[in-house]
N, CA and C atoms as an extended XYZ file, in Angstrom:
357
Properties=species:S:1:pos:R:3:atomname:S:1:resname:S:1:resid:I:1 pbc="F F F"
N        47.437       74.829      -31.110 N   MET     1
C        47.319       73.409      -30.977 CA  MET     1
C        47.091       72.841      -32.377 C   MET     1
N        47.793       71.825      -32.712 N   ILE     2
C        47.676       71.223      -34.035 CA  ILE     2
C        47.338       69.759      -33.852 C   ILE     2
N        46.309       69.317      -34.577 N   MET     3
C        45.924       67.921      -34.498 CA  MET     3
C        46.577       67.168      -35.631 C   MET     3
N        47.148       66.051      -35.312 N   SER     4
C        47.716       65.217      -36.362 CA  SER     4
C        46.850       63.990      -36.525 C   SER     4
N        47.206       63.043      -37.290 N   GLY     5
C        46.365       61.931      -37.667 CA  GLY     5
C        46.046       60.913      -36.588 C   GLY     5
N        46.803       60.729      -35.558 N   ARG     6
C        46.612       59.613      -34.629 CA  ARG     6
C        46.133       60.069      -33.259 C   ARG     6
N        45.236       60.967      -33.126 N   ASN     7
C        44.754       61.474      -31.848 CA  ASN     7
C        45.886       62.024      -30.984 C   ASN     7
N        46.811       62.651      -31.548 N   THR     8
C        47.872       63.286      -30.778 CA  THR     8
C        47.777       64.777      -30.990 C   THR     8
N        48.197       65.473      -29.988 N   PHE     9
C        48.179       66.931      -30.056 CA  PHE     9
C        49.599       67.425      -29.956 C   PHE     9
N        49.803       68.512      -30.533 N   SER    10
C        51.110       69.123      -30.453 CA  SER    10
C        50.899       70.579      -30.095 C   SER    10
N        51.481       71.014      -29.039 N   ILE    11
C        51.340       72.396      -28.607 CA  ILE    11
C        52.660       73.089      -28.912 C   ILE    11
N        52.595       73.992      -29.834 N   GLY    12
C        53.813       74.712      -30.191 CA  GLY    12
C        54.894       73.744      -30.612 C   GLY    12
N        56.046       73.867      -29.989 N   ARG    13
C        57.175       73.020      -30.340 CA  ARG    13
C        57.364       71.897      -29.323 C   ARG    13
N        56.383       71.707      -28.389 N   SER    14
C        56.528       70.650      -27.392 CA  SER    14
C        56.230       69.300      -28.011 C   SER    14
N        56.536       68.256      -27.269 N   SER    15
C        56.346       66.896      -27.771 CA  SER    15
C        54.861       66.574      -27.861 C   SER    15
N        54.484       65.726      -28.771 N   PRO    16
C        53.071       65.373      -28.937 CA  PRO    16
C        52.554       64.599      -27.722 C   PRO    16
N        51.257       64.830      -27.355 N   ILE    17
C        50.622       64.146      -26.228 CA  ILE    17
C        49.572       63.223      -26.799 C   ILE    17
N        49.624       61.958      -26.373 N   ASP    18
C        48.671       60.957      -26.857 CA  ASP    18
C        47.322       61.186      -26.174 C   ASP    18
N        46.260       61.437      -26.955 N   GLN    19
C        44.926       61.694      -26.414 CA  GLN    19
C        44.402       60.485      -25.643 C   GLN    19
N        44.701       59.287      -26.075 N   ASN    20
C        44.266       58.077      -25.357 CA  ASN    20
C        44.875       58.025      -23.954 C   ASN    20
N        46.118       58.445      -23.864 N   LEU    21
C        46.784       58.482      -22.565 CA  LEU    21
C        46.101       59.505      -21.651 C   LEU    21
N        45.767       60.657      -22.200 N   ILE    22
C        45.063       61.683      -21.422 CA  ILE    22
C        43.703       61.162      -20.993 C   ILE    22
N        42.984       60.525      -21.899 N   ASN    23
C        41.673       59.961      -21.567 CA  ASN    23
C        41.792       58.910      -20.462 C   ASN    23
N        42.809       58.070      -20.548 N   GLU    24
C        43.029       57.036      -19.526 CA  GLU    24
C        43.349       57.678      -18.177 C   GLU    24
N        44.173       58.717      -18.193 N   LEU    25
C        44.496       59.424      -16.952 CA  LEU    25
C        43.247       60.071      -16.354 C   LEU    25
N        42.407       60.669      -17.205 N   GLU    26
C        41.169       61.275      -16.721 CA  GLU    26
C        40.238       60.216      -16.140 C   GLU    26
N        40.147       59.062      -16.798 N   ARG    27
C        39.306       57.970      -16.305 CA  ARG    27
C        39.807       57.485      -14.948 C   ARG    27
N        41.108       57.301      -14.824 N   GLN    28
C        41.675       56.860      -13.545 CA  GLN    28
C        41.489       57.923      -12.460 C   GLN    28
N        41.670       59.195      -12.823 N   ALA    29
C        41.475       60.280      -11.858 CA  ALA    29
C        40.020       60.325      -11.402 C   ALA    29
N        39.093       60.120      -12.338 N   TYR    30
C        37.669       60.097      -11.990 CA  TYR    30
C        37.378       58.921      -11.048 C   TYR    30
N        37.949       57.746      -11.342 N   GLY    31
C        37.769       56.573      -10.470 CA  GLY    31
C        38.339       56.811       -9.085 C   GLY    31
N        39.532       57.401       -9.044 N   ILE    32
C        40.157       57.702       -7.754 CA  ILE    32
C        39.315       58.722       -6.995 C   ILE    32
N        38.797       59.718       -7.715 N   SER    33
C        37.939       60.723       -7.088 CA  SER    33
C        36.691       60.075       -6.495 C   SER    33
N        36.075       59.164       -7.242 N   ASN    34
C        34.890       58.453       -6.731 CA  ASN    34
C        35.238       57.596       -5.516 C   ASN    34
N        36.372       56.893       -5.596 N   ASP    35
C        36.805       56.066       -4.460 CA  ASP    35
C        37.064       56.932       -3.228 C   ASP    35
N        37.705       58.083       -3.443 N   LEU    36
C        37.989       58.990       -2.335 CA  LEU    36
C        36.697       59.521       -1.734 C   LEU    36
N        35.736       59.877       -2.594 N   GLU    37
C        34.453       60.372       -2.097 CA  GLU    37
C        33.734       59.296       -1.285 C   GLU    37
N        33.736       58.060       -1.779 N   THR    38
C        33.112       56.949       -1.055 CA  THR    38
C        33.809       56.724        0.283 C   THR    38
N        35.144       56.757        0.260 N   MET    39
C        35.907       56.541        1.485 CA  MET    39
C        35.627       57.656        2.495 C   MET    39
N        35.538       58.893        2.032 N   LEU    40
C        35.249       60.008        2.936 CA  LEU    40
C        33.836       59.918        3.492 C   LEU    40
N        32.884       59.464        2.674 N   GLN    41
C        31.521       59.272        3.171 CA  GLN    41
C        31.486       58.178        4.233 C   GLN    41
N        32.219       57.085        3.989 N   ASN    42
C        32.304       56.010        4.987 CA  ASN    42
C        32.956       56.512        6.268 C   ASN    42
N        34.012       57.294        6.108 N   LEU    43
C        34.698       57.848        7.277 CA  LEU    43
C        33.762       58.774        8.048 C   LEU    43
N        33.011       59.607        7.325 N   GLN    44
C        32.055       60.502        7.975 CA  GLN    44
C        31.008       59.699        8.738 C   GLN    44
N        30.523       58.628        8.125 N   SER    45
C        29.525       57.774        8.775 CA  SER    45
C        30.106       57.124       10.032 C   SER    45
N        31.329       56.629        9.924 N   GLN    46
C        31.975       55.990       11.075 CA  GLN    46
C        32.251       57.004       12.184 C   GLN    46
N        32.647       58.211       11.805 N   MET    47
C        32.894       59.249       12.808 CA  MET    47
C        31.589       59.637       13.504 C   MET    47
N        30.497       59.716       12.740 N   PHE    48
C        29.204       60.027       13.341 CA  PHE    48
C        28.805       58.920       14.311 C   PHE    48
N        28.985       57.665       13.883 N   GLU    49
C        28.649       56.527       14.751 CA  GLU    49
C        29.512       56.540       16.010 C   GLU    49
N        30.801       56.830       15.854 N   ALA    50
C        31.695       56.903       17.014 CA  ALA    50
C        31.263       58.033       17.944 C   ALA    50
N        30.833       59.144       17.361 N   SER    51
C        30.358       60.272       18.166 CA  SER    51
C        29.111       59.889       18.953 C   SER    51
N        28.178       59.198       18.292 N   VAL    52
C        26.950       58.757       18.964 CA  VAL    52
C        27.288       57.795       20.094 C   VAL    52
N        28.182       56.844       19.820 N   LEU    53
C        28.562       55.866       20.846 CA  LEU    53
C        29.299       56.538       22.005 C   LEU    53
N        30.144       57.505       21.689 N   THR    54
C        30.857       58.226       22.742 CA  THR    54
C        29.876       59.002       23.611 C   THR    54
N        28.922       59.648       22.970 N   SER    55
C        27.899       60.385       23.717 CA  SER    55
C        27.095       59.437       24.601 C   SER    55
N        26.712       58.289       24.051 N   ALA    56
C        25.968       57.298       24.838 CA  ALA    56
C        26.819       56.801       26.003 C   ALA    56
N        28.108       56.616       25.753 N   SER    57
C        29.015       56.168       26.811 CA  SER    57
C        29.078       57.195       27.938 C   SER    57
N        29.169       58.478       27.581 N   PHE    58
C        29.183       59.523       28.601 CA  PHE    58
C        27.867       59.554       29.367 C   PHE    58
N        26.762       59.341       28.666 N   ASN    59
C        25.460       59.312       29.341 CA  ASN    59
C        25.384       58.157       30.335 C   ASN    59
N        25.885       56.982       29.934 N   VAL    60
C        25.896       55.822       30.834 CA  VAL    60
C        26.799       56.112       32.034 C   VAL    60
N        27.958       56.696       31.780 N   TYR    61
C        28.886       57.037       32.861 CA  TYR    61
C        28.227       58.020       33.830 C   TYR    61
N        27.582       59.051       33.283 N   ASN    62
C        26.914       60.051       34.111 CA  ASN    62
C        25.808       59.413       34.942 C   ASN    62
N        25.009       58.548       34.323 N   GLN    63
C        23.921       57.879       35.045 CA  GLN    63
C        24.485       56.957       36.126 C   GLN    63
N        25.597       56.298       35.823 N   THR    64
C        26.239       55.419       36.800 CA  THR    64
C        26.716       56.221       38.011 C   THR    64
N        27.341       57.354       37.762 N   ILE    65
C        27.812       58.207       38.856 CA  ILE    65
C        26.626       58.701       39.684 C   ILE    65
N        25.554       59.123       38.991 N   THR    66
C        24.358       59.600       39.699 CA  THR    66
C        23.764       58.495       40.560 C   THR    66
N        23.592       57.305       39.964 N   ASN    67
C        23.024       56.176       40.714 CA  ASN    67
C        23.923       55.770       41.874 C   ASN    67
N        25.226       55.810       41.648 N   ASN    68
C        26.172       55.464       42.703 CA  ASN    68
C        26.062       56.462       43.857 C   ASN    68
N        25.920       57.740       43.533 N   GLY    69
C        25.752       58.764       44.567 CA  GLY    69
C        24.473       58.558       45.361 C   GLY    69
N        23.384       58.229       44.656 N   ILE    70
C        22.108       57.975       45.333 CA  ILE    70
C        22.236       56.772       46.261 C   ILE    70
N        22.838       55.695       45.749 N   ALA    71
C        23.005       54.484       46.564 CA  ALA    71
C        23.892       54.769       47.775 C   ALA    71
N        24.936       55.557       47.576 N   LEU    72
C        25.833       55.898       48.678 CA  LEU    72
C        25.102       56.721       49.738 C   LEU    72
N        24.314       57.696       49.306 N   ASN    73
C        23.539       58.501       50.262 CA  ASN    73
C        22.543       57.641       51.032 C   ASN    73
N        21.891       56.701       50.338 N   GLU    74
C        20.952       55.801       51.015 CA  GLU    74
C        21.683       54.917       52.025 C   GLU    74
N        22.865       54.427       51.639 N   ALA    75
C        23.647       53.588       52.550 CA  ALA    75
C        24.079       54.379       53.782 C   ALA    75
N        24.479       55.622       53.582 N   ILE    76
C        24.872       56.464       54.718 CA  ILE    76
C        23.678       56.695       55.634 C   ILE    76
N        22.525       56.979       55.042 N   SER    77
C        21.310       57.205       55.835 CA  SER    77
C        20.944       55.960       56.635 C   SER    77
N        20.987       54.791       55.997 N   LYS    78
C        20.657       53.532       56.689 CA  LYS    78
C        21.677       53.242       57.784 C   LYS    78
N        22.942       53.559       57.530 N   THR    79
C        23.975       53.354       58.547 CA  THR    79
C        23.726       54.254       59.752 C   THR    79
N        23.339       55.497       59.499 N   GLN    80
C        23.021       56.406       60.605 CA  GLN    80
C        21.824       55.894       61.400 C   GLN    80
N        20.804       55.386       60.701 N   GLU    81
C        19.647       54.804       61.398 CA  GLU    81
C        20.080       53.622       62.257 C   GLU    81
N        20.944       52.768       61.706 N   LEU    82
C        21.427       51.604       62.446 CA  LEU    82
C        22.202       52.030       63.686 C   LEU    82
N        23.037       53.045       63.545 N   ILE    83
C        23.801       53.541       64.697 CA  ILE    83
C        22.859       54.069       65.771 C   ILE    83
N        21.834       54.827       65.357 N   GLU    84
C        20.863       55.358       66.323 CA  GLU    84
C        20.123       54.230       67.036 C   GLU    84
N        19.747       53.188       66.297 N   ILE    85
C        19.063       52.037       66.908 CA  ILE    85
C        19.996       51.324       67.880 C   ILE    85
N        21.265       51.177       67.501 N   CYS    86
C        22.231       50.510       68.386 CA  CYS    86
C        22.445       51.309       69.669 C   CYS    86
N        22.530       52.629       69.551 N   VAL    87
C        22.684       53.472       70.746 CA  VAL    87
C        21.460       53.327       71.639 C   VAL    87
N        20.267       53.341       71.038 N   LYS    88
C        19.024       53.183       71.803 CA  LYS    88
C        18.990       51.817       72.486 C   LYS    88
N        19.361       50.762       71.742 N   LEU    89
C        19.386       49.417       72.332 CA  LEU    89
C        20.404       49.333       73.460 C   LEU    89
N        21.544       49.993       73.276 N   ASP    90
C        22.567       49.981       74.316 CA  ASP    90
C        22.033       50.623       75.594 C   ASP    90
N        21.301       51.735       75.445 N   LYS    91
C        20.711       52.393       76.623 CA  LYS    91
C        19.656       51.495       77.264 C   LYS    91
N        18.841       50.845       76.428 N   GLU    92
C        17.819       49.946       76.958 CA  GLU    92
C        18.454       48.705       77.573 C   GLU    92
N        19.580       48.265       77.040 N   PHE    93
C        20.252       47.081       77.559 CA  PHE    93
C        20.789       47.336       78.963 C   PHE    93
N        21.146       48.584       79.263 N   VAL    94
C        21.592       48.929       80.622 CA  VAL    94
C        20.472       48.607       81.604 C   VAL    94
N        19.238       48.950       81.260 N   ASN    95
C        18.092       48.632       82.124 CA  ASN    95
C        17.905       47.123       82.240 C   ASN    95
N        18.121       46.400       81.140 N   VAL    96
C        17.994       44.934       81.178 CA  VAL    96
C        19.081       44.349       82.072 C   VAL    96
N        20.290       44.866       81.995 N   GLN    97
C        21.373       44.374       82.847 CA  GLN    97
C        21.068       44.661       84.322 C   GLN    97
N        20.541       45.829       84.591 N   THR    98
C        20.157       46.162       85.974 CA  THR    98
C        19.076       45.211       86.455 C   THR    98
N        18.081       44.959       85.604 N   LEU    99
C        17.000       44.037       85.942 CA  LEU    99
C        17.551       42.629       86.162 C   LEU    99
N        18.468       42.188       85.310 N   ALA   100
C        19.071       40.859       85.461 CA  ALA   100
C        19.838       40.770       86.774 C   ALA   100
N        20.545       41.822       87.115 N   SER   101
C        21.283       41.837       88.378 CA  SER   101
C        20.319       41.771       89.562 C   SER   101
N        19.209       42.516       89.472 N   ASN   102
C        18.196       42.480       90.542 CA  ASN   102
C        17.579       41.087       90.652 C   ASN   102
N        17.306       40.448       89.512 N   ILE   103
C        16.743       39.087       89.526 CA  ILE   103
C        17.733       38.122       90.168 C   ILE   103
N        19.023       38.268       89.879 N   LYS   104
C        20.034       37.407       90.500 CA  LYS   104
C        20.047       37.601       92.009 C   LYS   104
N        19.986       38.845       92.424 N   ASN   105
C        19.969       39.126       93.867 CA  ASN   105
C        18.741       38.509       94.519 C   ASN   105
N        17.582       38.652       93.876 N   ILE   106
C        16.352       38.051       94.417 CA  ILE   106
C        16.503       36.544       94.471 C   ILE   106
N        17.072       35.961       93.438 N   ARG   107
C        17.252       34.501       93.421 CA  ARG   107
C        18.167       34.069       94.558 C   ARG   107
N        19.253       34.800       94.754 N   HIS   108
C        20.151       34.465       95.867 CA  HIS   108
C        19.428       34.599       97.210 C   HIS   108
N        18.611       35.621       97.317 N   GLN   109
C        17.859       35.804       98.562 CA  GLN   109
C        16.830       34.690       98.746 C   GLN   109
N        16.168       34.286       97.630 N   VAL   110
C        15.204       33.172       97.712 CA  VAL   110
C        15.945       31.898       98.089 C   VAL   110
N        17.096       31.674       97.475 N   ASP   111
C        17.883       30.482       97.811 CA  ASP   111
C        18.317       30.525       99.279 C   ASP   111
N        18.722       31.692       99.724 N   ALA   112
C        19.125       31.831      101.128 CA  ALA   112
C        17.932       31.599      102.039 C   ALA   112
N        16.754       32.089      101.636 N   LEU   113
C        15.533       31.887      102.414 CA  LEU   113
C        15.175       30.409      102.463 C   LEU   113
N        15.240       29.723      101.308 N   HIS   114
C        14.980       28.274      101.283 CA  HIS   114
C        15.965       27.532      102.169 C   HIS   114
N        17.203       27.966      102.103 N   SER   115
C        18.209       27.307      102.945 CA  SER   115
C        17.900       27.537      104.421 C   SER   115
N        17.495       28.750      104.745 N   ALA   116
C        17.192       29.068      106.145 CA  ALA   116
C        15.944       28.329      106.601 C   ALA   116
N        14.950       28.222      105.762 N   ILE   117
C        13.705       27.533      106.119 CA  ILE   117
C        13.950       26.031      106.172 C   ILE   117
N        14.721       25.560      105.259 N   GLY   118
C        14.974       24.128      105.184 CA  GLY   118
C        15.851       23.639      106.308 C   GLY   118
N        16.471       24.432      107.050 N   LYS   119
C        17.364       23.996      108.115 CA  LYS   119
C        16.681       23.912      109.386 C   LYS   119
């Protein structure tokens, strides 16, 4: 390597390289390297945040499914209770209908008795 007067280098018989140009390229490469490092750190931060949000989303989804299952089981249980009460009321209503029919018969007999007495 031979140094000449104007910050240029000459390697063997190749063309001279301007040291200022090399320095400028190194400065730009260093700036690009810093920008890339900053961008990768930002990307890493955003990916971590996205991961946290995705995990939270799955947790909310899981809790929603669990709560929905609990609510569904409670609704099924209450529906079964309602059906049992309706069946019981239906059986008891048969007795009420029989009683109502007996009361009607008694009323007709009382009316017939009043008619017979009143004549």
